[in-house]
Every structure is written in C-alpha cells, then in structure tokens.
Amino acid sequence: MASSLPPRAFRFVFSVCFMTATIPVPTPCLILTVRQQYHSCRIQLSDSDEQLAAIAIQNNYYSLFQVVKEADRVIDMIIRLGHRGDEIALQISAKACKLWVKEMDAVPIDSSISGDRSKLHPPKPSPCYILAADNRYQVITISVPDLDKSLSAIQVNGQYYSLFKPQSSADQVLQLVEKLARRDDETVIIASPDQSYDLYVLEPDAVPV
C-alpha cells in the first residue's frame, strides 16, 4: 500500500546498508496516545533553510519522518532507525502510523510554542523498545510479588520485562502496545525474521530467579 514520504526521509534509504546486528540496544521509541503529550509546531534545522512540520515533546523536537499504513513496515523501519541512533516517537492508529524523528539541532519557528508551554507538565509518553530477535537482550526467568509461579522474561538495559503474549501479526502487536501505553505500561516488542512478534511488559518489582 502507498505511504507518504517527505523529502528528508530519503536519508534513511542510504543508511540502511551500513547497519549491523552488533550494536547497543537503541533508545526506546515514545508511544503517543493523547494530544496532551505533544503539540504541533514547525522547526528549522541549522543546516537548512527548509521549514519542517514537527511536534514538541518535553522540550524536544521531532520532525515528521513518514506516514506508513503497513504495520510490519513500521516495526522494520523503527528497528533500522534505532540501529543508526535515531530517537523515534510513534503515533499508532488503525489507518496508519506516523513516525517522528528527534532533531537534535532544531530551532522552533512558531512563537506559540515558547513561553508558558514549557512550564506545563503534560503526561509522559510510554517508552517501547522495538528490537530484532538477534539484538542485545537477555532471556531470563523472573519472579514478581503476589505471584507464586515464575515468569518468562527478558532483560533490557537492566530492566525486566515479562512475556505478555505472542502476537501473530504486526497490526495486533502495535494495537496492543498502544492500549498498554494508555495504561502507562512500558513494553518491548521482539520481532522475529518470520514476522512473528513477542510482546513483553515492564515488571518494575521483578527479581531474577
């Protein structure tokens, strides 16, 4: 299916060939679920005169990278962008997903985003690691309070995530991540080469068995 591709998104195509599987775990993407978590703006980059559509999240600016209808492409693109060091914000809907990329050298050009907005305390987006099955994480077993049996889990950046459920499709796993993000749950998606997906949920009180 077709997707819209802003001119700057072409930089993504040329960087894919230089990625390897032996890289650190990337920064988790931010799952945007409510309008209060961000506001729309326009920005300009230090090396360009072009004005870009963007959103501001906690005083950081993210330009629109691409609008994608296919959920499997969304997951694949986030993995690849994470491998090259980009930080992503993601809006999930049944019709299409919007991928936003953090711009480190952005300058806002809308007067409406300065001043009082920086003093507000909007709800924080929930983070979600989206990783390839060969990425750096550790498969372990954990125990959690108030539960007698141990749980299958993974360790990512020192935190424990229990297996929530396997999903048969990318659409299902993204919709479930969006629902969990509305509950402020932090998640991990592990994408296998056969396009199956394991979903994990953060267990802040877990201990390894």
mmCIF file of C-alpha atoms in Angstrom:
data_model
loop_
_atom_site.group_PDB
_atom_site.id
_atom_site.type_symbol
_atom_site.label_atom_id
_atom_site.label_comp_id
_atom_site.label_asym_id
_atom_site.label_seq_id
_atom_site.Cartn_x
_atom_site.Cartn_y
_atom_site.Cartn_z
ATOM 1 C CA MET A 1 0.000 0.000 0.000
ATOM 2 C CA ALA A 2 1.158 3.577 -0.618
ATOM 3 C CA SER A 3 2.758 5.756 2.052
ATOM 4 C CA SER A 4 3.673 9.436 2.062
ATOM 5 C CA LEU A 5 7.413 10.165 2.074
ATOM 6 C CA PRO A 6 8.736 13.633 2.978
ATOM 7 C CA PRO A 7 11.967 14.591 1.154
ATOM 8 C CA ARG A 8 14.131 14.210 4.262
ATOM 9 C CA ALA A 9 13.069 10.600 4.659
ATOM 10 C CA PHE A 10 15.288 9.626 1.717
ATOM 11 C CA ARG A 11 18.307 9.891 4.019
ATOM 12 C CA PHE A 12 17.007 6.672 5.632
ATOM 13 C CA VAL A 13 17.430 4.696 2.427
ATOM 14 C CA PHE A 14 21.144 5.431 2.128
ATOM 15 C CA SER A 15 21.994 4.492 5.721
ATOM 16 C CA VAL A 16 20.375 1.029 5.777
ATOM 17 C CA CYS A 17 23.310 -0.682 4.037
ATOM 18 C CA PHE A 18 25.728 0.273 6.812
ATOM 19 C CA MET A 19 23.842 -1.281 9.750
ATOM 20 C CA THR A 20 24.990 -4.338 11.666
ATOM 21 C CA ALA A 21 23.441 -6.570 14.302
ATOM 22 C CA THR A 22 26.279 -5.945 16.782
ATOM 23 C CA ILE A 23 25.143 -2.568 18.105
ATOM 24 C CA PRO A 24 23.897 -1.430 21.502
ATOM 25 C CA VAL A 25 20.220 -1.583 22.381
ATOM 26 C CA PRO A 26 18.687 1.573 20.876
ATOM 27 C CA THR A 27 16.710 4.229 22.696
ATOM 28 C CA PRO A 28 13.058 3.133 23.064
ATOM 29 C CA CYS A 29 10.523 4.891 20.891
ATOM 30 C CA LEU A 30 7.864 7.015 22.557
ATOM 31 C CA ILE A 31 4.260 5.881 22.096
ATOM 32 C CA LEU A 32 1.968 8.893 21.775
ATOM 33 C CA THR A 33 -1.590 8.186 22.890
ATOM 34 C CA VAL A 34 -3.133 11.542 23.840
ATOM 35 C CA ARG A 35 -2.880 15.037 22.391
ATOM 36 C CA GLN A 36 -1.618 16.481 25.665
ATOM 37 C CA GLN A 37 1.675 14.607 25.276
ATOM 38 C CA TYR A 38 2.828 16.837 22.416
ATOM 39 C CA HIS A 39 1.955 19.904 20.415
ATOM 40 C CA SER A 40 2.353 20.674 16.736
ATOM 41 C CA CYS A 41 4.901 23.196 15.531
ATOM 42 C CA ARG A 42 7.295 23.999 12.728
ATOM 43 C CA ILE A 43 11.062 23.875 13.014
ATOM 44 C CA GLN A 44 14.155 24.777 11.061
ATOM 45 C CA LEU A 45 17.429 22.835 11.164
ATOM 46 C CA SER A 46 20.795 24.527 11.499
ATOM 47 C CA ASP A 47 21.999 23.212 8.121
ATOM 48 C CA SER A 48 18.876 24.044 6.119
ATOM 49 C CA ASP A 49 16.505 26.882 5.316
ATOM 50 C CA GLU A 50 13.617 24.440 4.927
ATOM 51 C CA GLN A 51 10.776 24.599 7.435
ATOM 52 C CA LEU A 52 9.604 21.202 8.664
ATOM 53 C CA ALA A 53 6.356 20.014 10.194
ATOM 54 C CA ALA A 54 7.175 18.831 13.694
ATOM 55 C CA ILE A 55 5.924 18.087 17.177
ATOM 56 C CA ALA A 56 7.386 19.149 20.506
ATOM 57 C CA ILE A 57 7.643 16.564 23.303
ATOM 58 C CA GLN A 58 9.098 17.675 26.623
ATOM 59 C CA ASN A 59 11.138 20.459 25.003
ATOM 60 C CA ASN A 60 12.481 18.145 22.290
ATOM 61 C CA TYR A 61 11.523 18.457 18.636
ATOM 62 C CA TYR A 62 10.608 15.620 16.279
ATOM 63 C CA SER A 63 10.166 16.095 12.540
ATOM 64 C CA LEU A 64 7.712 14.011 10.554
ATOM 65 C CA PHE A 65 9.664 11.159 9.005
ATOM 66 C CA GLN A 66 6.976 9.092 7.317
ATOM 67 C CA VAL A 67 3.334 8.026 7.415
ATOM 68 C CA VAL A 68 3.076 4.255 6.957
ATOM 69 C CA LYS A 69 -0.001 2.083 6.569
ATOM 70 C CA GLU A 70 1.648 -1.348 6.851
ATOM 71 C CA ALA A 71 2.350 -2.310 10.475
ATOM 72 C CA ASP A 72 5.190 -4.685 9.584
ATOM 73 C CA ARG A 73 6.959 -1.856 7.744
ATOM 74 C CA VAL A 74 6.510 0.383 10.785
ATOM 75 C CA ILE A 75 8.264 -2.147 13.014
ATOM 76 C CA ASP A 76 11.033 -2.775 10.493
ATOM 77 C CA MET A 77 11.680 0.943 9.993
ATOM 78 C CA ILE A 78 11.835 1.640 13.737
ATOM 79 C CA ILE A 79 14.386 -1.154 14.177
ATOM 80 C CA ARG A 80 16.529 0.225 11.362
ATOM 81 C CA LEU A 81 16.240 3.829 12.549
ATOM 82 C CA GLY A 82 17.147 2.746 16.069
ATOM 83 C CA HIS A 83 20.219 0.940 14.775
ATOM 84 C CA ARG A 84 21.556 4.148 13.277
ATOM 85 C CA GLY A 85 20.950 6.068 16.508
ATOM 86 C CA ASP A 86 17.706 7.908 15.771
ATOM 87 C CA GLU A 87 15.170 8.523 18.512
ATOM 88 C CA ILE A 88 11.563 7.945 17.444
ATOM 89 C CA ALA A 89 8.089 8.985 18.523
ATOM 90 C CA LEU A 90 5.214 6.875 17.193
ATOM 91 C CA GLN A 91 1.514 7.553 16.746
ATOM 92 C CA ILE A 92 -0.464 4.355 16.182
ATOM 93 C CA SER A 93 -3.887 4.172 14.564
ATOM 94 C CA ALA A 94 -5.880 1.584 12.641
ATOM 95 C CA LYS A 95 -5.447 3.514 9.368
ATOM 96 C CA ALA A 96 -1.770 4.492 9.506
ATOM 97 C CA CYS A 97 1.132 5.184 11.821
ATOM 98 C CA LYS A 98 3.155 8.378 11.992
ATOM 99 C CA LEU A 99 6.879 8.124 12.639
ATOM 100 C CA TRP A 100 8.581 11.212 14.052
ATOM 101 C CA VAL A 101 12.386 11.516 14.341
ATOM 102 C CA LYS A 102 14.104 13.602 17.023
ATOM 103 C CA GLU A 103 16.048 16.569 15.628
ATOM 104 C CA MET A 104 18.973 17.498 17.850
ATOM 105 C CA ASP A 105 19.698 20.828 16.147
ATOM 106 C CA ALA A 106 16.128 22.034 15.628
ATOM 107 C CA VAL A 107 15.073 25.627 16.175
ATOM 108 C CA PRO A 108 11.336 26.334 16.629
ATOM 109 C CA ILE A 109 9.907 28.996 14.348
ATOM 110 C CA ASP A 110 6.405 29.143 15.877
ATOM 111 C CA SER A 111 6.027 31.755 18.576
ATOM 112 C CA SER A 112 3.138 29.698 20.017
ATOM 113 C CA ILE A 113 5.451 27.001 21.386
ATOM 114 C CA SER A 114 7.555 29.271 23.561
ATOM 115 C CA GLY A 115 6.747 30.753 26.923
ATOM 116 C CA ASP A 116 4.080 29.172 29.103
ATOM 117 C CA ARG A 117 4.070 25.773 27.362
ATOM 118 C CA SER A 118 7.472 24.911 28.824
ATOM 119 C CA LYS A 119 6.014 25.292 32.322
ATOM 120 C CA LEU A 120 3.289 22.736 31.787
ATOM 121 C CA HIS A 121 3.586 19.127 32.915
ATOM 122 C CA PRO A 122 1.875 17.014 30.236
ATOM 123 C CA PRO A 123 1.584 13.231 30.632
ATOM 124 C CA LYS A 124 4.727 11.459 29.507
ATOM 125 C CA PRO A 125 4.587 9.051 26.556
ATOM 126 C CA SER A 126 5.272 5.423 27.416
ATOM 127 C CA PRO A 127 8.529 4.021 26.011
ATOM 128 C CA CYS A 128 8.602 0.886 23.866
ATOM 129 C CA TYR A 129 11.724 -0.931 22.741
ATOM 130 C CA ILE A 130 11.258 -2.454 19.301
ATOM 131 C CA LEU A 131 14.087 -4.916 18.714
ATOM 132 C CA ALA A 132 15.103 -7.546 16.215
ATOM 133 C CA ALA A 133 15.326 -11.088 17.555
ATOM 134 C CA ASP A 134 19.135 -11.004 17.181
ATOM 135 C CA ASN A 135 19.572 -7.798 19.153
ATOM 136 C CA ARG A 136 21.154 -7.418 22.593
ATOM 137 C CA TYR A 137 18.815 -8.626 25.299
ATOM 138 C CA GLN A 138 18.978 -11.473 27.784
ATOM 139 C CA VAL A 139 16.314 -14.182 28.120
ATOM 140 C CA ILE A 140 15.737 -14.986 31.800
ATOM 141 C CA THR A 141 13.168 -16.156 34.356
ATOM 142 C CA ILE A 142 11.803 -13.751 36.972
ATOM 143 C CA SER A 143 9.537 -13.727 39.983
ATOM 144 C CA VAL A 144 7.192 -10.882 40.881
ATOM 145 C CA PRO A 145 5.378 -10.037 44.127
ATOM 146 C CA ASP A 146 1.943 -11.611 44.695
ATOM 147 C CA LEU A 147 2.534 -14.316 42.085
ATOM 148 C CA ASP A 148 3.635 -17.806 43.055
ATOM 149 C CA LYS A 149 4.921 -19.006 39.699
ATOM 150 C CA SER A 150 7.961 -17.676 37.857
ATOM 151 C CA LEU A 151 7.631 -15.857 34.541
ATOM 152 C CA SER A 152 9.466 -15.980 31.243
ATOM 153 C CA ALA A 153 11.128 -12.639 30.698
ATOM 154 C CA ILE A 154 13.885 -10.651 29.066
ATOM 155 C CA GLN A 155 16.317 -8.131 30.475
ATOM 156 C CA VAL A 156 16.838 -4.936 28.510
ATOM 157 C CA ASN A 157 19.131 -2.182 29.778
ATOM 158 C CA GLY A 158 18.949 -3.530 33.315
ATOM 159 C CA GLN A 159 15.140 -3.758 33.472
ATOM 160 C CA TYR A 160 12.950 -6.881 33.476
ATOM 161 C CA TYR A 161 10.040 -7.403 31.100
ATOM 162 C CA SER A 162 7.707 -10.397 31.378
ATOM 163 C CA LEU A 163 6.276 -12.127 28.338
ATOM 164 C CA PHE A 164 2.779 -10.713 27.837
ATOM 165 C CA LYS A 165 1.741 -12.735 24.820
ATOM 166 C CA PRO A 166 2.944 -13.694 21.363
ATOM 167 C CA GLN A 167 1.170 -11.959 18.512
ATOM 168 C CA SER A 168 0.585 -13.396 15.063
ATOM 169 C CA SER A 169 0.636 -10.083 13.214
ATOM 170 C CA ALA A 170 2.308 -6.691 13.349
ATOM 171 C CA ASP A 171 -1.088 -4.981 13.390
ATOM 172 C CA GLN A 172 -2.120 -6.851 16.526
ATOM 173 C CA VAL A 173 1.075 -6.157 18.409
ATOM 174 C CA LEU A 174 1.054 -2.418 17.628
ATOM 175 C CA GLN A 175 -2.586 -2.043 18.636
ATOM 176 C CA LEU A 176 -1.877 -3.847 21.891
ATOM 177 C CA VAL A 177 1.175 -1.686 22.582
ATOM 178 C CA GLU A 178 -0.994 1.393 22.096
ATOM 179 C CA LYS A 179 -3.557 0.069 24.603
ATOM 180 C CA LEU A 180 -0.864 -0.752 27.137
ATOM 181 C CA ALA A 181 0.694 2.686 26.671
ATOM 182 C CA ARG A 182 -2.642 4.236 27.628
ATOM 183 C CA ARG A 183 -2.188 2.428 30.978
ATOM 184 C CA ASP A 184 1.355 3.828 31.224
ATOM 185 C CA ASP A 185 2.863 0.371 30.713
ATOM 186 C CA GLU A 186 6.355 0.216 29.256
ATOM 187 C CA THR A 187 6.827 -2.504 26.664
ATOM 188 C CA VAL A 188 9.252 -4.380 24.421
ATOM 189 C CA ILE A 189 8.481 -5.907 21.012
ATOM 190 C CA ILE A 190 10.803 -8.642 19.758
ATOM 191 C CA ALA A 191 10.419 -9.066 16.002
ATOM 192 C CA SER A 192 11.440 -12.438 14.559
ATOM 193 C CA PRO A 193 12.547 -12.983 10.945
ATOM 194 C CA ASP A 194 9.358 -14.983 10.253
ATOM 195 C CA GLN A 195 7.320 -11.833 11.101
ATOM 196 C CA SER A 196 6.068 -13.170 14.416
ATOM 197 C CA TYR A 197 6.234 -10.926 17.445
ATOM 198 C CA ASP A 198 6.680 -11.390 21.184
ATOM 199 C CA LEU A 199 5.358 -8.637 23.442
ATOM 200 C CA TYR A 200 6.861 -8.021 26.880
ATOM 201 C CA VAL A 201 5.703 -5.684 29.670
ATOM 202 C CA LEU A 202 7.901 -3.998 32.265
ATOM 203 C CA GLU A 203 7.924 -5.581 35.715
ATOM 204 C CA PRO A 204 9.465 -2.898 37.965
ATOM 205 C CA ASP A 205 9.430 -5.110 41.067
ATOM 206 C CA ALA A 206 10.744 -8.276 39.434
ATOM 207 C CA VAL A 207 13.798 -10.200 40.584
ATOM 208 C CA PRO A 208 15.667 -12.818 38.538
ATOM 209 C CA VAL A 209 15.233 -16.461 39.530
#
